[in-house]
Coordinates of C-alpha atoms in Angstrom, one line a residue:
Chain H
M1 CA 0.0 0.0 0.0
S2 CA 1.5 3.3 -1.1
Q3 CA 1.9 6.2 1.3
Q4 CA -0.7 8.1 -0.7
E5 CA -3.2 5.3 -0.6
H6 CA -2.6 4.9 3.1
S7 CA -3.4 8.5 3.9
E8 CA -6.3 8.4 1.6
E9 CA -7.7 5.4 3.6
K10 CA -7.1 7.3 6.8
M11 CA -9.1 10.1 5.5
L12 CA -11.9 7.9 4.5
I13 CA -12.0 6.3 8.0
V14 CA -12.0 9.7 9.6
R15 CA -14.9 10.7 7.5
A16 CA -16.8 7.5 8.0
K17 CA -16.3 7.9 11.8
R18 CA -18.1 11.2 11.5
G19 CA -21.0 9.4 9.9
D20 CA -20.2 9.9 6.2
T21 CA -21.7 6.8 4.7
K22 CA -20.2 7.6 1.3
A23 CA -16.7 7.3 2.8
F24 CA -17.6 4.1 4.4
E25 CA -19.0 2.8 1.1
S26 CA -15.6 3.4 -0.6
L27 CA -14.0 1.4 2.2
V28 CA -16.5 -1.4 1.7
R29 CA -15.8 -1.3 -2.0
K30 CA -12.1 -1.6 -1.4
Y31 CA -12.3 -4.6 1.0
Q32 CA -15.5 -6.4 0.1
K33 CA -13.8 -9.0 -2.0
P34 CA -11.2 -10.2 0.5
I35 CA -13.7 -10.2 3.3
Y36 CA -16.3 -12.0 1.2
Y37 CA -13.7 -14.7 0.2
L38 CA -12.6 -15.1 3.8
C39 CA -16.2 -15.6 4.8
Y40 CA -16.7 -17.9 1.9
R41 CA -13.8 -20.0 2.9
M42 CA -14.9 -20.1 6.5
T43 CA -18.5 -21.1 5.8
G44 CA -18.1 -22.9 2.5
A45 CA -21.3 -21.6 0.9
H46 CA -22.2 -18.4 -0.9
Q47 CA -25.3 -17.5 1.0
A48 CA -23.7 -17.8 4.3
A49 CA -20.6 -15.9 3.1
D50 CA -22.9 -13.2 1.7
D51 CA -24.8 -12.8 5.0
L52 CA -21.7 -12.9 7.0
S53 CA -19.7 -10.4 5.0
Q54 CA -22.6 -8.0 5.0
D55 CA -22.9 -8.4 8.7
V56 CA -19.1 -7.9 9.2
F57 CA -19.2 -4.5 7.4
I58 CA -22.3 -3.4 9.3
K59 CA -20.7 -4.3 12.6
A60 CA -17.6 -2.6 11.5
Y61 CA -19.5 0.6 10.7
F62 CA -21.0 0.8 14.2
A63 CA -17.7 -0.2 15.8
L64 CA -15.7 2.4 14.0
S65 CA -15.3 4.5 17.1
H66 CA -13.2 1.7 18.5
F67 CA -10.9 1.8 15.5
K68 CA -7.6 3.5 16.5
E69 CA -5.5 5.6 14.2
E70 CA -2.5 3.3 14.3
M71 CA -4.4 0.2 13.4
I72 CA -4.5 -1.2 9.9
F73 CA -8.1 -1.1 8.6
F74 CA -7.9 -4.4 6.7
A75 CA -6.4 -6.3 9.6
W76 CA -9.0 -4.8 11.9
I77 CA -11.9 -5.7 9.7
R78 CA -10.4 -9.1 9.1
K79 CA -10.3 -9.8 12.8
I80 CA -14.0 -8.9 13.0
A81 CA -14.7 -11.2 10.0
V82 CA -12.8 -14.2 11.4
N83 CA -14.3 -13.9 14.8
R84 CA -17.8 -13.5 13.5
A85 CA -17.3 -16.4 11.2
I86 CA -16.2 -18.6 14.1
N87 CA -19.2 -17.4 16.1
Y88 CA -21.5 -18.0 13.1
L89 CA -20.2 -21.5 12.6
K90 CA -20.6 -22.3 16.3
V91 CA -24.1 -21.1 16.3
W92 CA -24.9 -23.0 13.2
K93 CA -23.3 -26.1 14.5
R94 CA -25.4 -25.8 17.7
E95 CA -28.6 -25.3 15.7
K96 CA -27.7 -28.2 13.6
S97 CA -27.0 -30.4 16.6
M98 CA -30.3 -29.3 18.1
G99 CA -32.1 -30.3 15.0
G100 CA -32.7 -26.8 13.7
D101 CA -33.8 -26.8 10.1
E102 CA -31.8 -23.8 9.2
M103 CA -29.4 -25.3 6.9
R104 CA -27.9 -22.1 5.6
V105 CA -24.5 -23.6 4.9
S106 CA -24.7 -26.2 2.3
R107 CA -22.7 -29.2 3.5
N108 CA -22.4 -30.2 -0.2
P109 CA -20.6 -27.6 -2.2
D110 CA -21.6 -29.5 -5.3
A111 CA -25.1 -28.1 -4.8
S112 CA -24.1 -25.2 -7.1
P113 CA -22.4 -27.0 -9.9
Q114 CA -22.7 -24.1 -12.3
E115 CA -20.2 -22.3 -10.3
M116 CA -17.3 -24.2 -11.8
P117 CA -18.4 -25.3 -15.2
E118 CA -14.9 -25.3 -16.8
E119 CA -13.4 -27.6 -14.3
T120 CA -12.7 -31.2 -15.1
Y121 CA -14.5 -33.9 -13.2
Q122 CA -11.4 -34.9 -11.3
R123 CA -10.6 -31.4 -10.2
K124 CA -14.2 -30.9 -9.2
Q125 CA -14.0 -34.0 -7.0
M126 CA -10.8 -32.8 -5.5
V127 CA -12.3 -29.4 -4.7
K128 CA -15.3 -31.1 -3.3
T129 CA -13.2 -33.4 -1.1
F130 CA -11.1 -30.4 0.1
K131 CA -14.1 -28.4 1.0
Q132 CA -15.6 -31.3 2.8
A133 CA -12.4 -31.8 4.7
L134 CA -12.2 -28.1 5.6
Q135 CA -15.8 -28.3 6.9
E136 CA -14.8 -31.2 9.1
L137 CA -12.3 -29.0 11.0
S138 CA -13.4 -27.1 14.0
A139 CA -14.2 -23.5 13.5
E140 CA -10.9 -22.4 15.1
Q141 CA -8.8 -24.8 13.2
R142 CA -10.4 -23.7 10.0
A143 CA -9.8 -20.1 10.9
I144 CA -6.2 -20.7 11.7
F145 CA -5.6 -22.7 8.5
I146 CA -7.3 -20.1 6.3
L147 CA -5.5 -17.2 7.9
K148 CA -2.2 -19.0 7.4
V149 CA -2.6 -20.4 4.0
Y150 CA -4.8 -17.8 2.3
E151 CA -4.1 -14.7 4.2
N152 CA -0.5 -15.5 4.7
Q153 CA -0.5 -14.4 8.3
S154 CA 2.2 -15.1 10.8
Y155 CA 1.5 -17.1 13.9
E156 CA 1.8 -14.0 15.9
Q157 CA -0.8 -12.2 13.8
I158 CA -3.1 -15.1 14.0
A159 CA -2.7 -15.3 17.7
M160 CA -3.7 -11.7 18.0
T161 CA -6.6 -12.0 15.7
L162 CA -8.1 -14.9 17.6
N163 CA -6.9 -13.9 21.1
I164 CA -5.2 -17.2 21.7
P165 CA -1.5 -17.9 22.5
Q166 CA 0.9 -18.5 19.7
G167 CA 1.6 -22.0 20.9
T168 CA -2.1 -22.8 20.5
V169 CA -1.9 -21.5 16.9
M170 CA 1.0 -23.8 16.2
S171 CA -0.5 -26.9 17.6
R172 CA -3.9 -26.3 16.1
L173 CA -2.5 -25.5 12.7
S174 CA -0.4 -28.7 12.9
R175 CA -3.5 -30.7 13.7
A176 CA -5.6 -29.0 11.1
R177 CA -3.0 -29.7 8.4
Q178 CA -2.7 -33.3 9.6
K179 CA -6.5 -33.8 9.2
L180 CA -6.6 -32.1 5.8
K181 CA -3.6 -34.1 4.6
N182 CA -5.2 -37.4 5.6
A183 CA -8.5 -36.4 3.9
M184 CA -6.6 -35.3 0.8
A185 CA -4.2 -38.2 0.7
D186 CA -5.5 -39.3 -2.7
Y187 CA -4.6 -36.1 -4.3
L188 CA -1.2 -35.6 -2.7
Q189 CA 1.4 -37.7 -4.4
G190 CA 4.3 -37.7 -2.0
G191 CA 2.5 -37.4 1.2
S192 CA 0.0 -40.3 0.8
R193 CA 0.1 -42.9 3.4
Chain M
M1 CA 10.0 -40.3 20.8
R2 CA 11.9 -37.4 19.4
H3 CA 10.6 -38.3 16.0
K4 CA 7.0 -37.8 17.0
K5 CA 7.7 -34.5 18.6
I6 CA 9.5 -33.3 15.4
K7 CA 6.6 -34.5 13.3
D8 CA 4.4 -32.1 15.2
L9 CA 6.9 -29.3 14.5
L10 CA 6.9 -29.8 10.8
S11 CA 3.9 -27.6 10.3
A12 CA 5.6 -24.7 12.0
Y13 CA 8.8 -25.5 10.3
L14 CA 7.1 -25.2 7.0
D15 CA 5.8 -21.8 8.0
G16 CA 9.2 -20.7 9.2
E17 CA 7.9 -20.0 12.6
L18 CA 10.4 -22.0 14.6
D19 CA 13.3 -20.4 16.4
A20 CA 16.8 -21.0 15.1
K21 CA 17.6 -23.9 17.4
Q22 CA 14.4 -25.8 16.7
T23 CA 14.8 -25.1 12.9
R24 CA 18.2 -26.7 13.0
I25 CA 17.0 -29.7 14.9
V26 CA 14.1 -30.3 12.5
A27 CA 16.3 -29.8 9.5
D28 CA 18.8 -32.3 10.9
H29 CA 16.1 -34.8 11.5
L30 CA 14.5 -34.3 8.1
S31 CA 17.7 -35.1 6.4
T32 CA 17.8 -38.5 8.1
C33 CA 14.2 -39.5 8.5
A34 CA 12.4 -40.6 5.4
E35 CA 9.1 -40.7 7.0
C36 CA 9.3 -37.1 8.2
Q37 CA 10.5 -36.1 4.8
Q38 CA 7.5 -37.6 3.2
E39 CA 5.3 -35.9 5.8
Y40 CA 6.9 -32.6 5.1
T41 CA 6.4 -33.0 1.4
G42 CA 2.8 -33.8 2.0
L43 CA 2.3 -30.7 4.1
K44 CA 3.9 -28.6 1.4
Q45 CA 1.7 -30.1 -1.3
L46 CA -1.3 -29.5 0.9
D47 CA -0.5 -25.8 1.1
T48 CA 0.0 -25.6 -2.7
L49 CA -3.2 -27.5 -3.3
S50 CA -5.2 -25.4 -0.9
K51 CA -3.9 -22.2 -2.4
D52 CA -4.9 -23.5 -5.7
I53 CA -8.5 -23.9 -4.7
L54 CA -10.0 -20.5 -5.1
P55 CA -13.5 -19.4 -4.4
I56 CA -15.6 -18.9 -7.4
P57 CA -15.4 -15.3 -8.3
K58 CA -18.6 -13.4 -8.2
D59 CA -19.6 -11.3 -11.2
E60 CA -19.3 -7.5 -11.1
E61 CA -23.0 -7.0 -10.6
Y62 CA -22.7 -8.6 -7.2
W63 CA -19.8 -6.4 -6.2
E64 CA -21.5 -3.3 -7.5
D65 CA -24.5 -4.1 -5.4
F66 CA -22.6 -5.0 -2.3
P67 CA -21.9 -1.6 -0.7
S68 CA -25.4 -0.4 -1.2
R69 CA -26.8 -3.5 0.5
I70 CA -24.5 -2.8 3.4
K71 CA -25.7 0.8 3.5
S72 CA -29.3 -0.3 3.7
G73 CA -28.3 -2.8 6.4
I74 CA -26.8 0.0 8.4
E75 CA -29.9 2.1 8.0
K76 CA -32.1 -0.8 9.0
S77 CA -30.2 -1.5 12.2
P78 CA -32.2 -0.4 15.2
P79 CA -31.1 2.8 16.7
E80 CA -30.4 1.3 20.1
A81 CA -28.2 -1.2 18.4
Q82 CA -26.2 1.7 16.9
T83 CA -25.6 3.4 20.2
E84 CA -24.9 0.2 22.0
E85 CA -22.9 -1.1 19.2
G86 CA -19.6 -0.5 20.9
K87 CA -20.4 -2.8 23.8
M88 CA -22.2 -5.3 21.6
F89 CA -19.3 -5.4 19.3
T90 CA -17.0 -6.6 22.0
D91 CA -19.5 -9.2 23.0
S92 CA -19.8 -10.4 19.5
F93 CA -16.4 -11.8 19.8
I94 CA -17.6 -15.0 21.3
K95 CA -14.1 -16.1 22.1
P96 CA -14.9 -16.8 25.7
D97 CA -12.6 -15.1 28.2
K98 CA -9.9 -17.7 28.7
N99 CA -8.1 -15.6 31.2
I100 CA -7.0 -18.2 33.7
G101 CA -5.6 -15.5 35.9
V102 CA -9.0 -14.0 36.4
K103 CA -10.5 -17.5 36.9
A104 CA -7.8 -18.3 39.5
V105 CA -8.9 -15.3 41.5
V106 CA -12.6 -15.5 40.9
F107 CA -13.0 -19.2 41.6
P108 CA -11.7 -19.3 45.2
L109 CA -13.6 -16.1 45.8
S110 CA -16.8 -17.7 44.5
V111 CA -16.2 -20.9 46.6
T112 CA -15.5 -18.8 49.7
A113 CA -18.6 -16.8 49.1
H114 CA -20.7 -19.9 48.6
V115 CA -19.4 -21.5 51.7
A116 CA -19.9 -18.2 53.7
I117 CA -23.5 -18.0 52.6
A118 CA -24.1 -21.6 53.4
L119 CA -22.5 -21.2 56.8
L120 CA -24.5 -18.1 57.5
M121 CA -27.7 -19.9 56.6
I122 CA -26.8 -22.6 59.1
I123 CA -25.3 -20.5 61.9
F124 CA -27.7 -17.6 61.8
P125 CA -30.8 -19.6 62.8
L126 CA -28.7 -21.3 65.5
L127 CA -27.8 -17.9 67.0
K128 CA -31.2 -16.5 66.7
P129 CA -33.6 -19.3 67.8
G130 CA -36.6 -17.1 67.4
N131 CA -39.6 -17.3 69.7
V132 CA -39.6 -19.2 72.9
P133 CA -41.5 -22.3 72.3
Q134 CA -44.4 -23.3 74.4
V135 CA -45.0 -26.7 75.6
E136 CA -48.6 -27.4 76.5
V137 CA -49.0 -30.4 78.6
Y138 CA -52.2 -32.0 79.7
S139 CA -53.1 -35.3 80.8
A140 CA -55.7 -36.9 78.8
F141 CA -57.4 -39.9 80.1
L142 CA -58.8 -41.8 77.4
A143 CA -62.1 -43.1 78.5
P144 CA -63.1 -46.2 76.6
P145 CA -66.7 -47.2 76.6
P146 CA -68.0 -48.1 80.0
P147 CA -66.7 -51.5 80.9
P148 CA -68.9 -54.2 82.2
P149 CA -69.7 -53.7 85.8
P150 CA -66.7 -54.6 87.9
P151 CA -67.1 -57.7 89.9
P152 CA -68.5 -56.6 93.2
P153 CA -65.9 -57.3 95.7
P154 CA -67.2 -57.5 99.2
P155 CA -64.9 -55.0 100.7
A156 CA -66.7 -54.8 104.0
K157 CA -66.4 -58.5 104.5
R158 CA -62.8 -58.7 103.6
R159 CA -61.9 -55.8 105.7
S160 CA -63.8 -57.1 108.7
Q161 CA -62.2 -60.5 108.1
A162 CA -58.9 -58.9 108.0
R163 CA -59.6 -57.0 111.1
T164 CA -60.9 -60.0 113.0
R165 CA -57.9 -62.0 112.0
T166 CA -55.5 -59.4 113.0
R167 CA -57.4 -58.9 116.2
I168 CA -57.5 -62.6 116.9
K169 CA -54.0 -63.2 116.2
P170 CA -52.5 -61.2 119.0
V171 CA -54.9 -62.8 121.2
Q172 CA -53.9 -66.2 120.1
A173 CA -50.3 -65.2 120.4
Q174 CA -50.8 -63.9 123.9
T175 CA -52.9 -66.7 125.2
T176 CA -51.6 -69.8 123.5
I177 CA -48.0 -69.1 123.0
K178 CA -45.8 -68.2 125.8
P179 CA -42.1 -67.9 125.4
G180 CA -40.1 -70.9 126.4
Q181 CA -43.2 -73.0 126.7
L182 CA -44.1 -75.7 124.3
V183 CA -47.7 -76.0 123.5
A184 CA -49.2 -78.7 121.6
P185 CA -50.4 -77.5 118.3
V186 CA -54.1 -76.9 118.1
E187 CA -54.3 -76.0 114.5
I188 CA -52.9 -77.2 111.2
P189 CA -49.2 -76.7 110.6
D190 CA -49.5 -73.6 108.5
E191 CA -50.9 -71.9 111.5
I192 CA -47.6 -72.6 113.3
A193 CA -45.8 -70.8 110.6
E194 CA -47.9 -67.9 111.3
E195 CA -47.3 -68.1 114.9
E196 CA -43.6 -68.2 114.6
L197 CA -43.6 -65.0 112.7
S198 CA -46.5 -63.4 114.4
D199 CA -44.3 -61.7 117.0
I200 CA -42.9 -59.5 114.3
G201 CA -46.0 -59.7 112.2
I202 CA -48.2 -58.3 114.7
E203 CA -46.2 -55.3 115.4
G204 CA -45.1 -54.7 111.9
G205 CA -48.5 -55.3 110.5
V206 CA -50.2 -52.9 112.6
E207 CA -47.7 -50.1 112.9
G208 CA -45.1 -50.1 110.2
G209 CA -46.4 -50.2 106.7
V210 CA -43.0 -50.5 105.3
E211 CA -41.6 -53.2 107.5
G212 CA -44.8 -55.0 107.6
G213 CA -44.8 -55.1 103.9
V214 CA -41.9 -57.4 104.0
V215 CA -43.3 -59.6 106.5
G216 CA -46.8 -59.2 105.2
G217 CA -45.5 -60.2 101.8
V218 CA -44.3 -63.4 103.1
L219 CA -47.4 -63.9 105.0
G220 CA -49.5 -62.6 102.3
G221 CA -48.3 -65.4 100.1
I222 CA -50.0 -67.8 102.3
V223 CA -52.9 -66.0 103.6
G224 CA -53.6 -64.1 100.5
G225 CA -54.9 -60.6 100.3
V226 CA -55.9 -60.4 103.9
L227 CA -52.6 -59.5 105.5
G228 CA -51.2 -57.8 102.4
G229 CA -54.2 -55.6 102.2
V230 CA -53.6 -54.2 105.5
V231 CA -49.9 -53.6 105.2
G232 CA -50.3 -52.1 101.8
E233 CA -48.8 -54.8 99.6
V234 CA -48.2 -53.6 96.1
E235 CA -50.7 -54.9 93.7
A236 CA -50.6 -54.6 90.0
P237 CA -51.5 -51.1 89.0
V238 CA -55.0 -50.6 87.6
R239 CA -55.8 -48.9 84.4
A240 CA -57.6 -45.6 84.7
V241 CA -60.5 -46.6 82.6
G242 CA -64.2 -46.5 83.2
E243 CA -65.1 -45.9 86.8
I244 CA -61.6 -45.5 88.0
K245 CA -60.9 -41.9 87.8
P246 CA -57.3 -40.7 87.1
P247 CA -55.5 -39.4 90.1
R248 CA -55.0 -35.8 90.7
L249 CA -51.7 -34.3 89.8
V250 CA -49.7 -33.2 92.8
K251 CA -46.4 -32.2 91.4
R252 CA -45.8 -31.5 87.8
V253 CA -42.6 -30.6 86.0
D254 CA -42.9 -28.9 82.6
P255 CA -41.1 -30.6 79.9
T256 CA -38.3 -28.7 78.3
Y257 CA -38.5 -28.1 74.6
P258 CA -35.5 -29.8 73.1
E259 CA -33.2 -27.3 71.4
I260 CA -32.8 -29.4 68.3
A261 CA -36.5 -29.9 68.0
R262 CA -37.0 -26.2 68.3
Q263 CA -34.4 -25.6 65.6
A264 CA -36.1 -28.1 63.4
R265 CA -39.5 -26.6 64.3
V266 CA -40.8 -29.9 65.3
E267 CA -44.2 -29.7 66.9
G268 CA -46.7 -32.2 68.0
V269 CA -48.2 -34.3 70.6
V270 CA -46.5 -37.1 72.5
I271 CA -48.7 -39.5 74.2
V272 CA -47.2 -41.5 77.0
E273 CA -48.5 -44.1 79.3
A274 CA -47.6 -43.4 82.8
T275 CA -47.7 -45.9 85.6
T276 CA -47.7 -44.7 89.2
D277 CA -46.8 -46.6 92.2
I278 CA -48.9 -46.7 95.3
Y279 CA -47.5 -43.4 96.5
G280 CA -48.6 -41.7 93.3
R281 CA -45.1 -41.3 91.9
V282 CA -44.7 -42.1 88.3
Q283 CA -42.7 -45.2 88.0
R284 CA -42.8 -46.2 84.4
V285 CA -43.4 -44.2 81.3
K286 CA -44.1 -45.8 78.0
V287 CA -44.4 -43.8 74.8
L288 CA -47.6 -44.6 72.9
R289 CA -47.4 -41.9 70.3
S290 CA -43.9 -41.0 69.4
I291 CA -42.3 -38.0 68.0
P292 CA -38.7 -39.0 68.1
L293 CA -37.2 -35.6 68.9
L294 CA -39.6 -34.9 71.6
D295 CA -40.1 -38.3 73.3
Q296 CA -37.2 -38.0 75.7
S297 CA -38.2 -34.6 77.0
A298 CA -41.7 -35.8 77.6
I299 CA -40.5 -38.9 79.4
D300 CA -38.1 -37.0 81.5
A301 CA -40.8 -34.6 82.6
V302 CA -43.5 -37.1 83.3
R303 CA -41.2 -39.3 85.3
Q304 CA -40.9 -36.5 87.8
W305 CA -44.6 -36.1 88.2
V306 CA -46.3 -37.1 91.4
Y307 CA -50.0 -37.9 91.6
E308 CA -52.3 -38.3 94.5
P309 CA -52.1 -41.9 95.5
M310 CA -55.1 -43.8 94.3
V311 CA -57.0 -45.7 96.8
I312 CA -59.1 -48.5 95.5
N313 CA -61.1 -50.5 97.9
G314 CA -59.2 -48.9 100.7
R315 CA -55.9 -49.9 99.4
P316 CA -53.4 -47.7 97.5
R317 CA -52.9 -48.9 94.0
G318 CA -50.8 -47.9 91.1
V319 CA -52.6 -46.5 88.2
I320 CA -51.9 -46.7 84.5
F321 CA -53.1 -43.8 82.5
T322 CA -52.1 -41.8 79.6
V323 CA -50.6 -38.3 79.5
T324 CA -50.7 -36.2 76.5
V325 CA -47.8 -33.7 76.1
R326 CA -48.3 -31.2 73.4
F327 CA -45.2 -29.5 72.1
Q328 CA -46.0 -26.3 70.4
L329 CA -43.9 -23.5 69.1
K330 CA -45.5 -20.1 69.5

């Protein structure tokens, strides 16, 4: 991020804090994609990701007063997104275990096959298996894995985002990778057992 | 053992998150351990594969629409949510407070508080027993339906008989038996037995009820109720039923309300069966209707009671009757 961009963003935040929805809108436009994809990876379904990312921005708008000058806006909003996603998944899991019929997250990513028409069958299968495996992880494990692999965060950053010790990040990530690796054994050449 | 530990470190090694020492150890191990090497390759491939899987990109229309939907979402939010958002926001991080330091302080405090409250609830009533309880005692003499008319004893006859006998005996002793002189028996042998003892028997029988009782008892065994009646031999107590009226209470001691029963707020009626001796003192007490916490107190009290001696047919008799002791908290 260039210096100019940085100060521009700061200006937008200051304006948004004053209640300028236009300024906030530009901020949303800037970060909607990464936040949406983060939510999508966390929930594994478009509808849930859509709801969640909308919710994250709305929450962020009302929490802007808590945003400090020295913080990085994307890191801040990502923290909101990850924690809300974990929350969401836990609630969803509880509802599911309680027999709630609210199946907002599709357990079968194949339900929207038109989303990947150009992919070969094998790749489709692989993606499906991967998503399935990702869904099998606990919400925290998934969050850590996603933050590490897709967001390329350091353990320290992940620990701060999730308010857990670094050692926990390390052990959970190791376990998450182990699980995923076992699930994906068929698609990994060298690491198959 | 080392191997398993290092296997757990591989993930962090891949991310370059290990410190220099650990990195060296893992690297050394990797160069020698084929299994770990394979594991490490697998992890690396997993990362590549994961990064390769991208979410399906949304079309521009969706992204164009996105901010305005958020705007409407903000406008739709209830005003109280907006003002309270700051607090709500912190709450929305459902990450529960895993602050063990706080727990370590709060937990003992909580335990202490609970124990203190529990103790307070136990001790406070003990210190403040509340109202002084009242024990209401009254003797109730249960009157069953009138019994069949008692067999009419001929008291006059028996008494006169006894009188005549007693009167005769001294005469006999005086006239027929002289000390140191042997007299041929005039009557059947059991009369001799009487004579031998009559020296004491006369005096005892007439004057001393107590001493006479002993002698009379012996004599009574032979002669029956005659002598015994006079010297007041103890007969089986009669039940205060029907015509036999319960004796009048001469001395009564109020039962104490047991502390534990008062604490437990136990109330009720204890019915005991009291048996008086010929002097009217309560000899035996038997609980008929029991309230375990109150029984002992009732028994202790009734045992000290003294009744007017009951005289039946001119002889004192023990009486059995019931006493009802009512324990009542005011």
